[in-house]
Amino acid sequence: MAGRMEGKVSFITGAGRGQGRAHAVKQASEGADIIAVDICEDIPSVPYPMSSWEDLQETKALVEKTGRRCVAVKADVRIREQLKAAADEGVAELGTITTVCANAGVLPLAMGDPQPLDFQDAVDVDLIGVMNTVAVTVPHLLPHGRGASIIITGSTAAQQPHSFASEPRQIMGSGGSGYGWAKMLIIPYVEHMAMHLAPHGVRVNGVHPTNCDTHLMHNQGIYSVFRPDLETFNVAKEDFAVAARHYHAIPEAWIAPEEVADLVLYLASDESRAVTAENIRIDLGVVVKGLPSR
Ligand SMILES: NC(=O)c1ccc[n+]([C@@H]2O[C@H](COP(=O)([O-])OP(=O)(O)OC[C@H]3O[C@@H](n4cnc5c(N)ncnc54)[C@H](O)[C@@H]3O)[C@@H](O)[C@H]2O)c1
């Protein structure tokens, strides 16, 4: 039986681990070839490590295990020339790009000495990096019309009354604020690009996860935000999980990367051919839980 991504080639940023790896493996298991892109080096203002080259190679091996092809390229989404080179290298080997997952992201929570320009670092990756990804891939997508799909990863962190955009606590610093601001702007960006690309048939949608079981969440910055009652930067995983379960309407602490990948697979496949300009939360009900009752 044909897979749901048969004949497609997916360009995925932040593919070295976490949600990006889950997208790569899920889409490959449904028949897609994958261009897997990651920075593979650390960013000084981000207090947890980025993926390594070995991580990206592991993603490639997992894709190849499904029987599909994978071109793995080290590139920084902040640098459009690097992304263009990655797209060109992938196309030279795999033939085309039909699908884009603009997934790479960082949350530079201040865990040491917060710097005003941490804001810029977050925006450069989480907003400009997304725009660069779309810019270099759209020329490849246009010939595919309605077979083409762009999926952009935002965050429910930007959709709550006390979001990272307005978080006053020192721990969030300007990096947390930049994250919230960038992720907030993903919503209208998705709508604008969906309208601009609609005449060509290309679809653009956003997915907005809550806490997801990856490095971006499992670090003392996030743990301390959730447990201001405990000693900052010394919070146990289970103490974080207790608060995270209470935070969601469905009382679970986090979602799995594979759950986000299921939603992204739907948006990437032709099953969603009529779906565009949507911003879809995958959030255990957290945003609605936090709204004033209607
Ligand atoms: N984990 C969560 O709780 C959560 C919640 C909501 C939204 N998100 C979003 O989900 C997306 C995926 O993150 P994740 O949860 O898998 O975290 P993660 O840290 O495990 O993965 C992010 C990946 O992006 C890569 N990356 C970072 N900066 C890059 C750059 N400049 N160029 C290329 N690659 C870069 C990293 O090396 C890493 O492999 C991000 O956009 C993130 O903001 C995560």
Short mmCIF file of C-alpha atoms and ligand atoms in Angstrom, two decimals:
data_model
loop_
_atom_site.label_atom_id
_atom_site.label_comp_id
_atom_site.label_asym_id
_atom_site.label_seq_id
_atom_site.Cartn_x
_atom_site.Cartn_y
_atom_site.Cartn_z
CA MET A 1 0.00 0.00 0.00
CA ALA A 2 1.32 3.46 -0.94
CA GLY A 3 2.45 5.62 1.99
CA ARG A 4 0.88 8.97 2.78
CA MET A 5 4.05 10.79 1.66
CA GLU A 6 4.84 8.73 -1.43
CA GLY A 7 6.72 10.79 -4.04
CA LYS A 8 7.43 13.67 -1.67
CA VAL A 9 10.70 15.22 -0.49
CA SER A 10 10.63 17.01 2.85
CA PHE A 11 13.06 19.78 3.87
CA ILE A 12 13.21 19.75 7.68
CA THR A 13 15.15 22.22 9.85
CA GLY A 14 16.23 21.31 13.37
CA ALA A 15 16.24 17.66 12.26
CA GLY A 16 19.13 16.56 14.49
CA ARG A 17 16.85 15.45 17.32
CA GLY A 18 13.53 16.12 19.05
CA GLN A 19 10.53 17.09 16.97
CA GLY A 20 12.57 17.58 13.78
CA ARG A 21 13.88 14.02 13.97
CA ALA A 22 10.35 12.74 14.68
CA HIS A 23 9.08 14.55 11.55
CA ALA A 24 11.89 13.06 9.47
CA VAL A 25 11.34 9.48 10.61
CA LYS A 26 7.52 9.68 10.49
CA GLN A 27 7.44 11.18 7.00
CA ALA A 28 10.07 8.75 5.72
CA SER A 29 8.10 5.82 7.10
CA GLU A 30 5.23 7.10 4.91
CA GLY A 31 7.39 7.23 1.77
CA ALA A 32 9.15 10.65 1.78
CA ASP A 33 12.82 11.30 1.13
CA ILE A 34 14.29 13.77 3.60
CA ILE A 35 16.63 16.78 3.52
CA ALA A 36 17.64 17.00 7.19
CA VAL A 37 19.17 20.32 8.27
CA ASP A 38 20.63 21.30 11.62
CA ILE A 39 23.09 23.86 13.01
CA CYS A 40 25.18 21.17 14.79
CA GLU A 41 26.89 23.73 17.01
CA ASP A 42 25.98 25.58 20.17
CA ILE A 43 24.57 29.10 20.40
CA PRO A 44 26.19 31.00 23.32
CA SER A 45 22.99 32.54 24.74
CA VAL A 46 21.12 29.22 24.74
CA PRO A 47 21.82 27.39 28.02
CA TYR A 48 21.37 23.85 26.66
CA PRO A 49 23.35 22.21 23.86
CA MET A 50 22.22 22.16 20.25
CA SER A 51 22.32 18.94 18.23
CA SER A 52 25.71 17.59 17.22
CA TRP A 53 26.78 16.33 13.79
CA GLU A 54 26.50 12.82 15.26
CA ASP A 55 22.87 13.53 16.23
CA LEU A 56 22.11 14.58 12.66
CA GLN A 57 23.82 11.43 11.34
CA GLU A 58 21.63 9.39 13.70
CA THR A 59 18.54 11.01 12.16
CA LYS A 60 19.88 10.12 8.70
CA ALA A 61 20.44 6.50 9.82
CA LEU A 62 16.89 6.28 11.23
CA VAL A 63 15.43 7.63 7.96
CA GLU A 64 17.50 5.18 5.91
CA LYS A 65 16.29 2.35 8.14
CA THR A 66 12.78 3.01 6.79
CA GLY A 67 14.14 2.43 3.27
CA ARG A 68 14.06 6.10 2.22
CA ARG A 69 16.92 8.43 1.26
CA CYS A 70 18.25 11.23 3.46
CA VAL A 71 20.60 14.13 2.70
CA ALA A 72 21.92 15.53 6.00
CA VAL A 73 23.34 19.06 5.86
CA LYS A 74 24.86 21.29 8.54
CA ALA A 75 23.35 24.75 8.12
CA ASP A 76 22.26 27.62 10.36
CA VAL A 77 18.72 28.89 9.67
CA ARG A 78 19.91 32.40 10.54
CA ILE A 79 22.15 32.39 7.47
CA ARG A 80 20.12 32.31 4.28
CA GLU A 81 23.09 31.39 2.05
CA GLN A 82 23.72 28.26 4.14
CA LEU A 83 20.09 27.25 3.88
CA LYS A 84 20.05 27.85 0.13
CA ALA A 85 23.14 25.66 -0.23
CA ALA A 86 21.42 22.97 1.86
CA ALA A 87 18.32 23.10 -0.34
CA ASP A 88 20.43 22.98 -3.52
CA GLU A 89 22.44 20.02 -2.22
CA GLY A 90 19.26 18.16 -1.31
CA VAL A 91 17.59 18.86 -4.63
CA ALA A 92 20.71 17.79 -6.56
CA GLU A 93 20.53 14.40 -4.86
CA LEU A 94 16.79 13.85 -4.35
CA GLY A 95 15.35 15.78 -7.25
CA THR A 96 12.86 18.22 -5.75
CA ILE A 97 11.30 19.66 -2.59
CA THR A 98 7.55 19.29 -2.02
CA THR A 99 7.31 19.77 1.73
CA VAL A 100 8.91 22.12 4.24
CA CYS A 101 8.99 21.80 8.02
CA ALA A 102 10.36 25.04 9.48
CA ASN A 103 10.92 23.50 12.87
CA ALA A 104 14.32 24.69 14.19
CA GLY A 105 13.96 26.78 17.33
CA VAL A 106 15.74 27.92 20.49
CA LEU A 107 14.63 29.22 23.86
CA PRO A 108 17.49 31.30 25.30
CA LEU A 109 16.27 31.45 28.91
CA ALA A 110 18.68 33.40 31.02
CA MET A 111 20.34 31.01 33.46
CA GLY A 112 23.40 33.11 34.10
CA ASP A 113 23.84 36.70 33.20
CA PRO A 114 20.87 37.86 31.07
CA GLN A 115 21.88 40.02 28.13
CA PRO A 116 19.56 42.39 26.27
CA LEU A 117 20.62 40.90 22.94
CA ASP A 118 19.42 37.41 23.94
CA PHE A 119 16.12 38.76 22.56
CA GLN A 120 17.75 39.14 19.15
CA ASP A 121 19.17 35.59 19.27
CA ALA A 122 15.70 34.16 19.85
CA VAL A 123 14.13 36.22 17.09
CA ASP A 124 16.95 35.46 14.65
CA VAL A 125 16.33 31.71 14.94
CA ASP A 126 12.62 31.51 15.79
CA LEU A 127 11.29 34.09 13.33
CA ILE A 128 13.98 35.15 10.84
CA GLY A 129 15.17 31.53 10.58
CA VAL A 130 11.63 30.46 9.66
CA MET A 131 11.36 33.23 7.07
CA ASN A 132 14.73 32.25 5.59
CA THR A 133 13.61 28.63 5.37
CA VAL A 134 10.48 29.61 3.48
CA ALA A 135 12.41 32.02 1.25
CA VAL A 136 14.92 29.45 0.00
CA THR A 137 12.41 26.64 -0.49
CA VAL A 138 9.44 28.39 -2.14
CA PRO A 139 11.06 28.41 -5.61
CA HIS A 140 11.32 24.61 -5.37
CA LEU A 141 7.72 24.26 -4.15
CA LEU A 142 5.92 26.36 -6.75
CA PRO A 143 5.92 23.75 -9.56
CA HIS A 144 4.18 21.26 -7.25
CA GLY A 145 1.09 23.43 -6.69
CA ARG A 146 -1.33 21.76 -4.34
CA GLY A 147 1.06 18.90 -3.73
CA ALA A 148 3.28 21.34 -1.82
CA SER A 149 2.95 22.14 1.86
CA ILE A 150 4.80 24.32 4.37
CA ILE A 151 4.43 23.62 8.07
CA ILE A 152 5.83 26.11 10.57
CA THR A 153 6.35 25.36 14.25
CA GLY A 154 5.25 28.03 16.70
CA SER A 155 4.40 27.54 20.37
CA THR A 156 1.47 27.88 22.73
CA ALA A 157 3.91 29.77 24.97
CA ALA A 158 2.99 32.85 22.94
CA GLN A 159 -0.78 32.33 23.23
CA GLN A 160 -1.38 32.55 26.94
CA PRO A 161 -2.30 35.53 29.10
CA HIS A 162 1.00 35.27 30.96
CA SER A 163 3.08 34.22 28.00
CA PHE A 164 6.82 34.34 27.58
CA ALA A 165 6.20 37.59 25.72
CA SER A 166 5.10 39.31 28.92
CA GLU A 167 6.93 37.25 31.54
CA PRO A 168 8.55 39.74 33.87
CA ARG A 169 10.69 37.38 35.91
CA GLN A 170 14.41 37.73 35.66
CA ILE A 171 14.91 34.09 34.73
CA MET A 172 13.13 34.55 31.44
CA GLY A 173 15.36 37.46 30.56
CA SER A 174 15.14 39.04 27.17
CA GLY A 175 15.69 35.66 25.46
CA GLY A 176 12.43 34.26 26.84
CA SER A 177 10.70 37.45 25.84
CA GLY A 178 12.17 37.25 22.32
CA TYR A 179 10.97 33.64 22.06
CA GLY A 180 7.41 34.66 22.94
CA TRP A 181 7.48 37.61 20.56
CA ALA A 182 8.85 35.57 17.67
CA LYS A 183 6.39 32.72 18.22
CA MET A 184 3.50 35.19 18.47
CA LEU A 185 4.43 36.59 15.05
CA ILE A 186 4.45 33.11 13.52
CA ILE A 187 0.64 33.19 13.60
CA PRO A 188 0.14 36.19 11.27
CA TYR A 189 3.20 35.16 9.25
CA VAL A 190 1.50 31.82 8.47
CA GLU A 191 -1.66 33.65 7.41
CA HIS A 192 0.20 36.13 5.20
CA MET A 193 2.31 33.51 3.44
CA ALA A 194 -0.72 31.24 3.00
CA MET A 195 -2.50 34.07 1.17
CA HIS A 196 0.53 34.93 -0.99
CA LEU A 197 1.11 31.29 -1.97
CA ALA A 198 -2.55 30.31 -2.33
CA PRO A 199 -2.79 31.36 -6.00
CA HIS A 200 0.00 28.85 -6.69
CA GLY A 201 -1.78 26.12 -4.71
CA VAL A 202 0.98 25.92 -2.08
CA ARG A 203 -0.38 25.54 1.45
CA VAL A 204 1.03 27.08 4.64
CA ASN A 205 -0.01 26.06 8.15
CA GLY A 206 1.33 26.47 11.68
CA VAL A 207 1.51 23.95 14.50
CA HIS A 208 1.75 25.24 18.05
CA PRO A 209 2.83 22.66 20.64
CA THR A 210 2.75 22.88 24.40
CA ASN A 211 5.54 21.33 26.52
CA CYS A 212 7.15 18.65 24.42
CA ASP A 213 9.53 15.95 25.61
CA THR A 214 12.75 17.37 24.12
CA HIS A 215 15.92 19.23 25.16
CA LEU A 216 14.18 22.59 24.74
CA MET A 217 11.91 21.68 27.68
CA HIS A 218 14.11 19.41 29.79
CA ASN A 219 16.46 21.97 31.26
CA GLN A 220 16.75 23.89 34.49
CA GLY A 221 15.53 27.12 32.89
CA ILE A 222 12.08 25.71 32.09
CA TYR A 223 11.98 23.61 35.27
CA SER A 224 12.60 26.75 37.35
CA VAL A 225 9.93 28.76 35.52
CA PHE A 226 7.40 26.08 36.46
CA ARG A 227 8.58 25.83 40.08
CA PRO A 228 9.26 29.34 41.39
CA ASP A 229 8.60 27.88 44.87
CA LEU A 230 11.74 25.72 44.69
CA GLU A 231 15.40 26.68 44.57
CA THR A 232 16.08 28.20 41.13
CA PHE A 233 18.11 25.97 38.77
CA ASN A 234 17.89 23.06 41.23
CA VAL A 235 14.50 21.57 40.38
CA ALA A 236 14.04 17.82 40.00
CA LYS A 237 12.34 16.48 36.87
CA GLU A 238 9.45 15.00 38.91
CA ASP A 239 8.89 18.33 40.71
CA PHE A 240 8.65 20.02 37.33
CA ALA A 241 6.33 17.27 36.06
CA VAL A 242 3.89 17.79 38.95
CA ALA A 243 3.46 21.46 38.06
CA ALA A 244 3.37 20.71 34.32
CA ARG A 245 0.54 18.21 34.80
CA HIS A 246 -1.47 20.79 36.73
CA TYR A 247 -0.78 23.37 34.00
CA HIS A 248 -2.60 21.41 31.28
CA ALA A 249 -6.37 20.78 30.99
CA ILE A 250 -5.61 17.15 30.18
CA PRO A 251 -3.47 16.40 33.22
CA GLU A 252 -0.30 15.26 31.51
CA ALA A 253 3.07 16.95 31.88
CA TRP A 254 4.12 16.99 28.22
CA ILE A 255 3.44 15.59 24.78
CA ALA A 256 5.73 13.32 22.77
CA PRO A 257 7.55 14.59 19.63
CA GLU A 258 5.79 11.79 17.72
CA GLU A 259 2.40 13.30 18.59
CA VAL A 260 3.43 16.58 16.96
CA ALA A 261 4.82 14.56 14.04
CA ASP A 262 1.39 12.94 13.52
CA LEU A 263 -0.22 16.37 13.12
CA VAL A 264 2.59 17.59 10.87
CA LEU A 265 2.29 14.43 8.76
CA TYR A 266 -1.40 15.19 8.19
CA LEU A 267 -0.57 18.76 7.12
CA ALA A 268 2.28 17.52 4.90
CA SER A 269 0.20 14.85 3.18
CA ASP A 270 -2.44 15.35 0.49
CA GLU A 271 -5.12 14.46 3.06
CA SER A 272 -5.05 18.13 4.05
CA ARG A 273 -5.21 19.46 0.47
CA ALA A 274 -7.94 21.96 1.39
CA VAL A 275 -6.31 23.12 4.63
CA THR A 276 -4.30 26.34 4.56
CA ALA A 277 -3.70 29.42 6.74
CA GLU A 278 -4.49 27.37 9.84
CA ASN A 279 -2.67 27.74 13.13
CA ILE A 280 -3.34 24.53 15.02
CA ARG A 281 -2.58 24.07 18.70
CA ILE A 282 -1.48 20.69 20.03
CA ASP A 283 -1.53 21.66 23.66
CA LEU A 284 -3.45 19.33 26.00
CA GLY A 285 -5.97 22.16 26.26
CA VAL A 286 -3.60 24.56 28.02
CA VAL A 287 -4.55 27.73 26.15
CA VAL A 288 -8.29 27.38 26.63
CA LYS A 289 -7.77 26.37 30.26
CA GLY A 290 -6.04 29.70 30.84
CA LEU A 291 -8.71 31.88 29.20
CA PRO A 292 -11.35 33.68 31.25
CA SER A 293 -14.58 31.63 31.21
CA ARG A 294 -17.03 32.59 28.48
N1 LIG B 1 9.93 21.32 23.44
C1 LIG B 1 8.94 22.14 23.73
O1 LIG B 1 8.44 22.16 24.89
C2 LIG B 1 8.38 23.05 22.67
C3 LIG B 1 7.14 23.64 22.91
C4 LIG B 1 6.60 24.47 21.93
C5 LIG B 1 7.29 24.69 20.75
N2 LIG B 1 8.49 24.10 20.56
C6 LIG B 1 9.17 24.35 19.28
O2 LIG B 1 9.38 23.12 18.62
C7 LIG B 1 10.47 23.24 17.71
C8 LIG B 1 11.40 22.06 17.83
O3 LIG B 1 12.07 22.10 19.08
P1 LIG B 1 12.32 20.79 19.97
O4 LIG B 1 11.27 20.77 21.00
O5 LIG B 1 12.48 19.60 19.09
O6 LIG B 1 13.69 21.18 20.68
P2 LIG B 1 15.18 20.65 20.48
O7 LIG B 1 16.05 21.64 21.17
O8 LIG B 1 15.29 19.23 20.87
O9 LIG B 1 15.42 20.71 18.89
C9 LIG B 1 15.64 21.91 18.21
C10 LIG B 1 16.62 21.63 17.07
O10 LIG B 1 16.84 22.84 16.34
C11 LIG B 1 18.23 22.94 16.07
N3 LIG B 1 18.58 24.36 15.86
C12 LIG B 1 18.57 25.35 16.77
N4 LIG B 1 19.00 26.51 16.24
C13 LIG B 1 19.25 26.26 14.94
C14 LIG B 1 19.71 27.05 13.87
N5 LIG B 1 20.03 28.34 14.05
N6 LIG B 1 19.85 26.49 12.65
C15 LIG B 1 19.55 25.16 12.45
N7 LIG B 1 19.13 24.35 13.45
C16 LIG B 1 18.98 24.89 14.68
C17 LIG B 1 18.90 22.35 17.29
O11 LIG B 1 20.25 21.97 17.07
C18 LIG B 1 17.97 21.15 17.56
O12 LIG B 1 18.37 20.02 16.84
C19 LIG B 1 11.11 24.60 18.02
O13 LIG B 1 10.67 25.54 17.07
C20 LIG B 1 10.55 24.94 19.38
O14 LIG B 1 10.52 26.32 19.63
C21 LIG B 1 9.05 23.29 21.48
#
